[in-house]
């Protein structure tokens, strides 16, 4: 099966794969799982699709990433991180680091995929490979 290089909505991908190899939905393994999973009805395996464009999952996201430079990122499309390196270099206690991480998480307002517009598309973003996307 061939797909063109154009982006396709995940529903179309699932439909087209399912036409050739019948599929059935699989329940999420955990809260916040970003891939919607489908099992081949013949038991040969499963596929997963991540629909960050057509079905944004920002409201259930539970991901936090730490870059090699010591910045914390709450979104794969973040424009900037939250520095933690200074705490680590100063020898901060685990509780202080934990409290800082919790404060960053509570204050997060990034909802890039839900708010995606022509303007957000123009903004500089951190490359996903940089923060382990």
mmCIF file of N, CA and C in Angstrom:
data_model
loop_
_atom_site.group_PDB
_atom_site.id
_atom_site.type_symbol
_atom_site.label_atom_id
_atom_site.label_comp_id
_atom_site.label_asym_id
_atom_site.label_seq_id
_atom_site.Cartn_x
_atom_site.Cartn_y
_atom_site.Cartn_z
ATOM 1 N N UNK A 1 0.859 -1.174 0.000
ATOM 2 C CA UNK A 1 0.000 0.000 0.000
ATOM 3 C C UNK A 1 0.892 1.220 0.000
ATOM 4 N N UNK A 2 0.602 2.158 -0.835
ATOM 5 C CA UNK A 2 1.403 3.371 -0.932
ATOM 6 C C UNK A 2 0.583 4.570 -0.491
ATOM 7 N N UNK A 3 1.226 5.437 0.247
ATOM 8 C CA UNK A 3 0.651 6.724 0.606
ATOM 9 C C UNK A 3 1.538 7.781 -0.026
ATOM 10 N N UNK A 4 0.942 8.846 -0.505
ATOM 11 C CA UNK A 4 1.759 9.926 -1.064
ATOM 12 C C UNK A 4 2.494 10.606 0.079
ATOM 13 N N UNK A 5 3.393 11.481 -0.265
ATOM 14 C CA UNK A 5 4.170 12.170 0.765
ATOM 15 C C UNK A 5 3.356 13.254 1.470
ATOM 16 N N UNK A 6 2.130 13.493 1.048
ATOM 17 C CA UNK A 6 1.283 14.477 1.706
ATOM 18 C C UNK A 6 0.796 13.933 3.040
ATOM 19 N N UNK A 7 0.556 14.835 3.969
ATOM 20 C CA UNK A 7 0.021 14.438 5.260
ATOM 21 C C UNK A 7 -1.403 13.934 5.076
ATOM 22 N N UNK A 8 -1.710 12.854 5.736
ATOM 23 C CA UNK A 8 -3.051 12.258 5.681
ATOM 24 C C UNK A 8 -3.666 12.261 7.074
ATOM 25 N N UNK A 9 -4.958 12.539 7.180
ATOM 26 C CA UNK A 9 -5.609 12.393 8.486
ATOM 27 C C UNK A 9 -5.508 10.935 8.940
ATOM 28 N N UNK A 10 -5.322 10.741 10.221
ATOM 29 C CA UNK A 10 -5.153 9.385 10.735
ATOM 30 C C UNK A 10 -6.357 8.503 10.427
ATOM 31 N N UNK A 11 -7.555 9.074 10.426
ATOM 32 C CA UNK A 11 -8.752 8.274 10.117
ATOM 33 C C UNK A 11 -8.647 7.675 8.722
ATOM 34 N N UNK A 12 -8.084 8.433 7.783
ATOM 35 C CA UNK A 12 -7.913 7.908 6.432
ATOM 36 C C UNK A 12 -6.873 6.789 6.405
ATOM 37 N N UNK A 13 -5.798 6.971 7.148
ATOM 38 C CA UNK A 13 -4.769 5.926 7.211
ATOM 39 C C UNK A 13 -5.376 4.636 7.757
ATOM 40 N N UNK A 14 -6.094 4.740 8.853
ATOM 41 C CA UNK A 14 -6.712 3.561 9.469
ATOM 42 C C UNK A 14 -7.720 2.939 8.502
ATOM 43 N N UNK A 15 -8.529 3.765 7.858
ATOM 44 C CA UNK A 15 -9.513 3.249 6.903
ATOM 45 C C UNK A 15 -8.835 2.487 5.769
ATOM 46 N N UNK A 16 -7.800 3.083 5.208
ATOM 47 C CA UNK A 16 -7.135 2.455 4.061
ATOM 48 C C UNK A 16 -6.404 1.168 4.458
ATOM 49 N N UNK A 17 -5.750 1.179 5.596
ATOM 50 C CA UNK A 17 -5.103 -0.057 6.056
ATOM 51 C C UNK A 17 -6.167 -1.109 6.338
ATOM 52 N N UNK A 18 -7.259 -0.682 6.992
ATOM 53 C CA UNK A 18 -8.342 -1.599 7.340
ATOM 54 C C UNK A 18 -9.048 -2.203 6.138
ATOM 55 N N UNK A 19 -9.047 -1.496 5.022
ATOM 56 C CA UNK A 19 -9.637 -2.060 3.802
ATOM 57 C C UNK A 19 -8.847 -3.278 3.326
ATOM 58 N N UNK A 20 -7.561 -3.240 3.527
ATOM 59 C CA UNK A 20 -6.695 -4.332 3.074
ATOM 60 C C UNK A 20 -6.522 -5.404 4.148
ATOM 61 N N UNK A 21 -6.341 -4.963 5.383
ATOM 62 C CA UNK A 21 -6.154 -5.863 6.515
ATOM 63 C C UNK A 21 -7.131 -5.423 7.602
ATOM 64 N N UNK A 22 -8.243 -6.097 7.779
ATOM 65 C CA UNK A 22 -9.274 -5.675 8.737
ATOM 66 C C UNK A 22 -8.706 -5.403 10.136
ATOM 67 N N UNK A 23 -9.205 -4.319 10.722
ATOM 68 C CA UNK A 23 -8.722 -3.851 12.014
ATOM 69 C C UNK A 23 -9.851 -3.765 13.023
ATOM 70 N N UNK A 24 -9.470 -3.771 14.304
ATOM 71 C CA UNK A 24 -10.409 -3.472 15.379
ATOM 72 C C UNK A 24 -9.678 -2.599 16.398
ATOM 73 N N UNK A 25 -10.380 -1.662 17.033
ATOM 74 C CA UNK A 25 -9.710 -0.758 17.971
ATOM 75 C C UNK A 25 -9.212 -1.506 19.204
ATOM 76 N N UNK A 26 -8.135 -0.966 19.791
ATOM 77 C CA UNK A 26 -7.548 -1.510 21.012
ATOM 78 C C UNK A 26 -7.639 -0.427 22.084
ATOM 79 N N UNK A 27 -7.982 -0.824 23.290
ATOM 80 C CA UNK A 27 -8.058 0.132 24.397
ATOM 81 C C UNK A 27 -6.671 0.675 24.726
ATOM 82 N N UNK A 28 -6.627 1.901 25.220
ATOM 83 C CA UNK A 28 -5.361 2.512 25.631
ATOM 84 C C UNK A 28 -4.737 1.713 26.768
ATOM 85 N N UNK A 29 -3.424 1.657 26.783
ATOM 86 C CA UNK A 29 -2.703 0.969 27.862
ATOM 87 C C UNK A 29 -2.674 1.786 29.142
ATOM 88 N N UNK A 30 -2.747 3.131 29.013
ATOM 89 C CA UNK A 30 -2.640 4.003 30.170
ATOM 90 C C UNK A 30 -3.243 5.361 29.831
ATOM 91 N N UNK A 31 -3.587 6.108 30.852
ATOM 92 C CA UNK A 31 -4.139 7.448 30.668
ATOM 93 C C UNK A 31 -3.079 8.345 30.042
ATOM 94 N N UNK A 32 -3.443 9.073 29.015
ATOM 95 C CA UNK A 32 -2.509 9.966 28.353
ATOM 96 C C UNK A 32 -1.764 9.327 27.197
ATOM 97 N N UNK A 33 -2.065 8.077 26.875
ATOM 98 C CA UNK A 33 -1.409 7.437 25.731
ATOM 99 C C UNK A 33 -1.769 8.224 24.471
ATOM 100 N N UNK A 34 -0.782 8.598 23.680
ATOM 101 C CA UNK A 34 -1.051 9.473 22.543
ATOM 102 C C UNK A 34 -1.423 8.721 21.275
ATOM 103 N N UNK A 35 -0.993 7.500 21.130
ATOM 104 C CA UNK A 35 -1.328 6.729 19.927
ATOM 105 C C UNK A 35 -2.676 6.049 20.109
ATOM 106 N N UNK A 36 -3.497 6.121 19.073
ATOM 107 C CA UNK A 36 -4.699 5.286 19.024
ATOM 108 C C UNK A 36 -4.266 3.996 18.366
ATOM 109 N N UNK A 37 -4.577 2.892 19.004
ATOM 110 C CA UNK A 37 -4.067 1.613 18.523
ATOM 111 C C UNK A 37 -5.180 0.771 17.915
ATOM 112 N N UNK A 38 -4.784 -0.014 16.911
ATOM 113 C CA UNK A 38 -5.690 -0.893 16.183
ATOM 114 C C UNK A 38 -5.020 -2.244 16.037
ATOM 115 N N UNK A 39 -5.765 -3.301 16.263
ATOM 116 C CA UNK A 39 -5.257 -4.671 16.148
ATOM 117 C C UNK A 39 -5.761 -5.273 14.846
ATOM 118 N N UNK A 40 -4.877 -6.006 14.162
ATOM 119 C CA UNK A 40 -5.310 -6.751 12.988
ATOM 120 C C UNK A 40 -6.222 -7.873 13.464
ATOM 121 N N UNK A 41 -7.367 -8.015 12.838
ATOM 122 C CA UNK A 41 -8.340 -9.025 13.262
ATOM 123 C C UNK A 41 -7.806 -10.445 13.153
ATOM 124 N N UNK A 42 -6.801 -10.666 12.282
ATOM 125 C CA UNK A 42 -6.244 -12.007 12.156
ATOM 126 C C UNK A 42 -5.199 -12.305 13.236
ATOM 127 N N UNK A 43 -4.975 -11.343 14.146
ATOM 128 C CA UNK A 43 -4.038 -11.535 15.244
ATOM 129 C C UNK A 43 -2.581 -11.323 14.883
ATOM 130 N N UNK A 44 -2.293 -10.798 13.693
ATOM 131 C CA UNK A 44 -0.915 -10.659 13.219
ATOM 132 C C UNK A 44 -0.180 -9.456 13.822
ATOM 133 N N UNK A 45 -0.803 -8.687 14.672
ATOM 134 C CA UNK A 45 -0.129 -7.541 15.269
ATOM 135 C C UNK A 45 -1.048 -6.348 15.386
ATOM 136 N N UNK A 46 -0.451 -5.191 15.528
ATOM 137 C CA UNK A 46 -1.249 -3.975 15.647
ATOM 138 C C UNK A 46 -0.502 -2.790 15.068
ATOM 139 N N UNK A 47 -1.257 -1.722 14.848
ATOM 140 C CA UNK A 47 -0.688 -0.450 14.407
ATOM 141 C C UNK A 47 -1.156 0.625 15.368
ATOM 142 N N UNK A 48 -0.451 1.729 15.369
ATOM 143 C CA UNK A 48 -0.854 2.880 16.161
ATOM 144 C C UNK A 48 -0.716 4.131 15.324
ATOM 145 N N UNK A 49 -1.600 5.070 15.519
ATOM 146 C CA UNK A 49 -1.534 6.345 14.825
ATOM 147 C C UNK A 49 -1.581 7.468 15.859
ATOM 148 N N UNK A 50 -0.798 8.490 15.616
ATOM 149 C CA UNK A 50 -0.783 9.669 16.477
ATOM 150 C C UNK A 50 -1.343 10.819 15.653
ATOM 151 N N UNK A 51 -2.430 11.390 16.131
ATOM 152 C CA UNK A 51 -3.184 12.382 15.351
ATOM 153 C C UNK A 51 -3.064 13.772 15.939
ATOM 154 N N UNK A 52 -1.852 14.260 16.125
ATOM 155 C CA UNK A 52 -1.668 15.546 16.795
ATOM 156 C C UNK A 52 -2.251 16.710 16.004
ATOM 157 N N UNK A 53 -2.471 16.543 14.713
ATOM 158 C CA UNK A 53 -3.044 17.621 13.904
ATOM 159 C C UNK A 53 -4.564 17.540 13.880
ATOM 160 N N UNK A 54 -5.104 16.369 13.570
ATOM 161 C CA UNK A 54 -6.551 16.239 13.392
ATOM 162 C C UNK A 54 -7.296 15.923 14.686
ATOM 163 N N UNK A 55 -6.615 15.398 15.686
ATOM 164 C CA UNK A 55 -7.240 15.094 16.974
ATOM 165 C C UNK A 55 -6.243 15.416 18.081
ATOM 166 N N UNK A 56 -6.098 16.691 18.371
ATOM 167 C CA UNK A 56 -5.106 17.130 19.358
ATOM 168 C C UNK A 56 -5.353 16.470 20.713
ATOM 169 N N UNK A 57 -4.285 16.129 21.400
ATOM 170 C CA UNK A 57 -4.394 15.456 22.697
ATOM 171 C C UNK A 57 -3.743 16.265 23.809
ATOM 172 N N UNK A 58 -3.611 17.567 23.613
ATOM 173 C CA UNK A 58 -2.960 18.428 24.599
ATOM 174 C C UNK A 58 -3.583 18.293 25.989
ATOM 175 N N UNK A 59 -4.899 18.199 26.053
ATOM 176 C CA UNK A 59 -5.582 18.177 27.352
ATOM 177 C C UNK A 59 -5.269 16.934 28.176
ATOM 178 N N UNK A 60 -4.829 15.859 27.538
ATOM 179 C CA UNK A 60 -4.493 14.640 28.294
ATOM 180 C C UNK A 60 -2.996 14.345 28.274
ATOM 181 N N UNK A 61 -2.203 15.265 27.735
ATOM 182 C CA UNK A 61 -0.755 15.048 27.650
ATOM 183 C C UNK A 61 -0.161 14.957 29.049
ATOM 184 N N UNK A 62 0.711 13.982 29.236
ATOM 185 C CA UNK A 62 1.401 13.832 30.514
ATOM 186 C C UNK A 62 2.912 13.719 30.309
ATOM 187 N N UNK A 63 3.406 14.322 29.230
ATOM 188 C CA UNK A 63 4.818 14.221 28.869
ATOM 189 C C UNK A 63 5.613 15.450 29.321
ATOM 190 N N UNK A 64 6.777 15.191 29.806
ATOM 191 C CA UNK A 64 7.713 16.224 30.207
ATOM 192 C C UNK A 64 9.084 15.739 29.761
ATOM 193 N N UNK A 65 9.879 16.586 29.153
ATOM 194 C CA UNK A 65 11.184 16.168 28.638
ATOM 195 C C UNK A 65 12.283 17.074 29.168
ATOM 196 N N UNK A 66 13.435 16.483 29.426
ATOM 197 C CA UNK A 66 14.596 17.211 29.902
ATOM 198 C C UNK A 66 15.662 17.145 28.813
ATOM 199 N N UNK A 67 16.108 18.305 28.351
ATOM 200 C CA UNK A 67 17.127 18.339 27.291
ATOM 201 C C UNK A 67 18.500 18.051 27.888
ATOM 202 N N UNK A 68 19.445 17.754 27.014
ATOM 203 C CA UNK A 68 20.818 17.496 27.444
ATOM 204 C C UNK A 68 21.445 18.734 28.089
ATOM 205 N N UNK A 69 20.921 19.906 27.771
ATOM 206 C CA UNK A 69 21.433 21.148 28.362
ATOM 207 C C UNK A 69 20.768 21.500 29.690
ATOM 208 N N UNK A 70 19.845 20.662 30.161
ATOM 209 C CA UNK A 70 19.238 20.892 31.462
ATOM 210 C C UNK A 70 17.993 21.754 31.456
ATOM 211 N N UNK A 71 17.298 21.834 30.322
ATOM 212 C CA UNK A 71 16.034 22.575 30.270
ATOM 213 C C UNK A 71 14.871 21.604 30.173
ATOM 214 N N UNK A 72 13.801 21.940 30.856
ATOM 215 C CA UNK A 72 12.597 21.125 30.900
ATOM 216 C C UNK A 72 11.614 21.634 29.861
ATOM 217 N N UNK A 73 11.033 20.732 29.082
ATOM 218 C CA UNK A 73 10.069 21.089 28.041
ATOM 219 C C UNK A 73 8.754 20.377 28.309
ATOM 220 N N UNK A 74 7.661 21.136 28.257
ATOM 221 C CA UNK A 74 6.338 20.577 28.506
ATOM 222 C C UNK A 74 5.563 20.311 27.230
ATOM 223 N N UNK A 75 6.172 20.590 26.083
ATOM 224 C CA UNK A 75 5.501 20.368 24.805
ATOM 225 C C UNK A 75 6.538 20.104 23.724
ATOM 226 N N UNK A 76 6.243 19.185 22.824
ATOM 227 C CA UNK A 76 7.148 18.920 21.714
ATOM 228 C C UNK A 76 7.282 20.121 20.788
ATOM 229 N N UNK A 77 6.326 21.029 20.839
ATOM 230 C CA UNK A 77 6.349 22.204 19.978
ATOM 231 C C UNK A 77 6.708 23.467 20.756
ATOM 232 N N UNK A 78 7.326 23.299 21.903
ATOM 233 C CA UNK A 78 7.682 24.436 22.753
ATOM 234 C C UNK A 78 8.628 25.384 22.029
ATOM 235 N N UNK A 79 8.531 26.631 22.387
ATOM 236 C CA UNK A 79 9.450 27.629 21.848
ATOM 237 C C UNK A 79 10.648 27.813 22.767
ATOM 238 N N UNK A 80 10.484 27.460 24.030
ATOM 239 C CA UNK A 80 11.586 27.553 24.983
ATOM 240 C C UNK A 80 11.343 26.583 26.127
ATOM 241 N N UNK A 81 12.419 26.275 26.813
ATOM 242 C CA UNK A 81 12.333 25.364 27.952
ATOM 243 C C UNK A 81 12.405 26.125 29.262
ATOM 244 N N UNK A 82 12.360 25.379 30.337
ATOM 245 C CA UNK A 82 12.455 25.929 31.687
ATOM 246 C C UNK A 82 13.768 25.419 32.277
ATOM 247 N N UNK A 83 14.710 26.319 32.569
ATOM 248 C CA UNK A 83 16.030 25.867 33.007
ATOM 249 C C UNK A 83 15.998 25.167 34.372
ATOM 250 N N UNK A 84 16.645 24.027 34.447
ATOM 251 C CA UNK A 84 16.810 23.290 35.703
ATOM 252 C C UNK A 84 18.285 23.089 36.029
ATOM 253 N N UNK A 85 19.141 23.315 35.067
ATOM 254 C CA UNK A 85 20.562 23.032 35.235
ATOM 255 C C UNK A 85 21.140 23.744 36.461
ATOM 256 N N UNK A 86 20.688 24.964 36.691
ATOM 257 C CA UNK A 86 21.236 25.722 37.820
ATOM 258 C C UNK A 86 20.972 25.011 39.151
ATOM 259 N N UNK A 87 19.799 24.400 39.282
ATOM 260 C CA UNK A 87 19.497 23.669 40.523
ATOM 261 C C UNK A 87 20.426 22.470 40.688
ATOM 262 N N UNK A 88 20.637 21.765 39.590
ATOM 263 C CA UNK A 88 21.494 20.589 39.640
ATOM 264 C C UNK A 88 22.939 20.980 39.948
ATOM 265 N N UNK A 89 23.411 22.042 39.309
ATOM 266 C CA UNK A 89 24.795 22.487 39.518
ATOM 267 C C UNK A 89 25.015 23.027 40.934
ATOM 268 N N UNK A 90 23.959 23.597 41.520
ATOM 269 C CA UNK A 90 24.068 24.135 42.874
ATOM 270 C C UNK A 90 23.916 23.047 43.931
ATOM 271 N N UNK A 91 23.634 21.812 43.480
ATOM 272 C CA UNK A 91 23.479 20.717 44.428
ATOM 273 C C UNK A 91 22.174 20.769 45.195
ATOM 274 N N UNK A 92 21.135 21.279 44.562
ATOM 275 C CA UNK A 92 19.825 21.390 45.219
ATOM 276 C C UNK A 92 19.334 20.021 45.674
ATOM 277 N N UNK A 93 18.603 20.023 46.763
ATOM 278 C CA UNK A 93 18.033 18.786 47.296
ATOM 279 C C UNK A 93 16.990 18.237 46.327
ATOM 280 N N UNK A 94 16.800 16.931 46.382
ATOM 281 C CA UNK A 94 15.810 16.285 45.516
ATOM 282 C C UNK A 94 14.439 16.940 45.650
ATOM 283 N N UNK A 95 14.066 17.297 46.870
ATOM 284 C CA UNK A 95 12.752 17.907 47.093
ATOM 285 C C UNK A 95 12.637 19.257 46.372
ATOM 286 N N UNK A 96 13.700 20.056 46.379
ATOM 287 C CA UNK A 96 13.674 21.350 45.687
ATOM 288 C C UNK A 96 13.531 21.149 44.181
ATOM 289 N N UNK A 97 14.235 20.154 43.652
ATOM 290 C CA UNK A 97 14.132 19.856 42.219
ATOM 291 C C UNK A 97 12.727 19.356 41.897
ATOM 292 N N UNK A 98 12.210 18.465 42.718
ATOM 293 C CA UNK A 98 10.860 17.937 42.525
ATOM 294 C C UNK A 98 9.831 19.070 42.572
ATOM 295 N N UNK A 99 9.985 19.996 43.520
ATOM 296 C CA UNK A 99 9.053 21.128 43.635
ATOM 297 C C UNK A 99 9.119 22.036 42.415
ATOM 298 N N UNK A 100 10.318 22.256 41.887
ATOM 299 C CA UNK A 100 10.473 23.093 40.690
ATOM 300 C C UNK A 100 9.802 22.438 39.489
ATOM 301 N N UNK A 101 10.018 21.144 39.326
ATOM 302 C CA UNK A 101 9.393 20.422 38.213
ATOM 303 C C UNK A 101 7.871 20.472 38.342
ATOM 304 N N UNK A 102 7.362 20.261 39.543
ATOM 305 C CA UNK A 102 5.906 20.309 39.770
ATOM 306 C C UNK A 102 5.353 21.703 39.462
ATOM 307 N N UNK A 103 6.079 22.749 39.838
ATOM 308 C CA UNK A 103 5.628 24.119 39.575
ATOM 309 C C UNK A 103 5.578 24.390 38.073
ATOM 310 N N UNK A 104 6.579 23.916 37.346
ATOM 311 C CA UNK A 104 6.587 24.087 35.886
ATOM 312 C C UNK A 104 5.379 23.373 35.284
ATOM 313 N N UNK A 105 5.114 22.146 35.742
ATOM 314 C CA UNK A 105 4.000 21.376 35.195
ATOM 315 C C UNK A 105 2.661 22.056 35.492
ATOM 316 N N UNK A 106 2.484 22.524 36.729
ATOM 317 C CA UNK A 106 1.220 23.182 37.098
ATOM 318 C C UNK A 106 0.982 24.459 36.304
ATOM 319 N N UNK A 107 2.059 25.156 35.945
ATOM 320 C CA UNK A 107 1.925 26.438 35.248
ATOM 321 C C UNK A 107 1.871 26.293 33.732
ATOM 322 N N UNK A 108 1.977 25.073 33.235
ATOM 323 C CA UNK A 108 2.054 24.902 31.779
ATOM 324 C C UNK A 108 0.768 25.384 31.115
ATOM 325 N N UNK A 109 0.953 26.062 30.004
ATOM 326 C CA UNK A 109 -0.185 26.556 29.248
ATOM 327 C C UNK A 109 -0.069 26.205 27.780
ATOM 328 N N UNK A 110 0.928 25.391 27.455
ATOM 329 C CA UNK A 110 1.134 25.053 26.050
ATOM 330 C C UNK A 110 0.046 24.099 25.562
ATOM 331 N N UNK A 111 -0.574 24.501 24.488
ATOM 332 C CA UNK A 111 -1.611 23.690 23.839
ATOM 333 C C UNK A 111 -1.449 23.883 22.344
ATOM 334 N N UNK A 112 -0.223 23.730 21.885
ATOM 335 C CA UNK A 112 0.098 24.037 20.497
ATOM 336 C C UNK A 112 -0.840 23.356 19.507
ATOM 337 N N UNK A 113 -1.039 22.063 19.664
ATOM 338 C CA UNK A 113 -1.851 21.333 18.681
ATOM 339 C C UNK A 113 -3.315 21.746 18.715
ATOM 340 N N UNK A 114 -3.810 22.139 19.888
ATOM 341 C CA UNK A 114 -5.195 22.590 19.980
ATOM 342 C C UNK A 114 -5.356 23.997 19.420
ATOM 343 N N UNK A 115 -4.319 24.811 19.538
ATOM 344 C CA UNK A 115 -4.397 26.209 19.137
ATOM 345 C C UNK A 115 -3.792 26.471 17.767
ATOM 346 N N UNK A 116 -3.344 25.443 17.095
ATOM 347 C CA UNK A 116 -2.601 25.582 15.834
ATOM 348 C C UNK A 116 -3.313 26.525 14.859
ATOM 349 N N UNK A 117 -2.579 27.507 14.421
ATOM 350 C CA UNK A 117 -3.094 28.479 13.448
ATOM 351 C C UNK A 117 -1.978 28.809 12.469
ATOM 352 N N UNK A 118 -2.283 29.646 11.513
ATOM 353 C CA UNK A 118 -1.251 30.092 10.575
ATOM 354 C C UNK A 118 -0.152 30.834 11.329
ATOM 355 N N UNK A 119 -0.523 31.540 12.394
ATOM 356 C CA UNK A 119 0.474 32.282 13.176
ATOM 357 C C UNK A 119 1.364 31.341 13.983
ATOM 358 N N UNK A 120 0.811 30.336 14.629
ATOM 359 C CA UNK A 120 1.653 29.418 15.407
ATOM 360 C C UNK A 120 2.584 28.638 14.496
ATOM 361 N N UNK A 121 2.155 28.367 13.280
ATOM 362 C CA UNK A 121 2.998 27.627 12.345
ATOM 363 C C UNK A 121 4.267 28.405 11.999
ATOM 364 N N UNK A 122 4.218 29.725 12.064
ATOM 365 C CA UNK A 122 5.366 30.564 11.731
ATOM 366 C C UNK A 122 6.362 30.686 12.885
ATOM 367 N N UNK A 123 5.921 30.357 14.096
ATOM 368 C CA UNK A 123 6.773 30.553 15.263
ATOM 369 C C UNK A 123 7.909 29.530 15.310
ATOM 370 N N UNK A 124 9.029 29.950 15.873
ATOM 371 C CA UNK A 124 10.163 29.069 16.060
ATOM 372 C C UNK A 124 9.790 27.990 17.079
ATOM 373 N N UNK A 125 10.183 26.768 16.791
ATOM 374 C CA UNK A 125 9.904 25.658 17.699
ATOM 375 C C UNK A 125 11.190 24.880 17.935
ATOM 376 N N UNK A 126 11.266 24.249 19.080
ATOM 377 C CA UNK A 126 12.373 23.348 19.371
ATOM 378 C C UNK A 126 12.182 22.107 18.497
ATOM 379 N N UNK A 127 13.240 21.603 17.924
ATOM 380 C CA UNK A 127 13.139 20.381 17.125
ATOM 381 C C UNK A 127 12.849 19.202 18.054
ATOM 382 N N UNK A 128 11.918 18.352 17.671
ATOM 383 C CA UNK A 128 11.549 17.216 18.517
ATOM 384 C C UNK A 128 12.747 16.324 18.819
ATOM 385 N N UNK A 129 13.639 16.135 17.873
ATOM 386 C CA UNK A 129 14.795 15.276 18.115
ATOM 387 C C UNK A 129 15.700 15.849 19.204
ATOM 388 N N UNK A 130 15.684 17.164 19.387
ATOM 389 C CA UNK A 130 16.496 17.829 20.396
ATOM 390 C C UNK A 130 16.038 17.452 21.805
ATOM 391 N N UNK A 131 14.731 17.258 21.965
ATOM 392 C CA UNK A 131 14.206 16.958 23.301
ATOM 393 C C UNK A 131 13.625 15.542 23.389
ATOM 394 N N UNK A 132 14.002 14.694 22.482
ATOM 395 C CA UNK A 132 13.600 13.304 22.588
ATOM 396 C C UNK A 132 12.210 13.004 22.094
ATOM 397 N N UNK A 133 11.741 13.756 21.099
ATOM 398 C CA UNK A 133 10.394 13.587 20.566
ATOM 399 C C UNK A 133 10.229 12.281 19.883
#
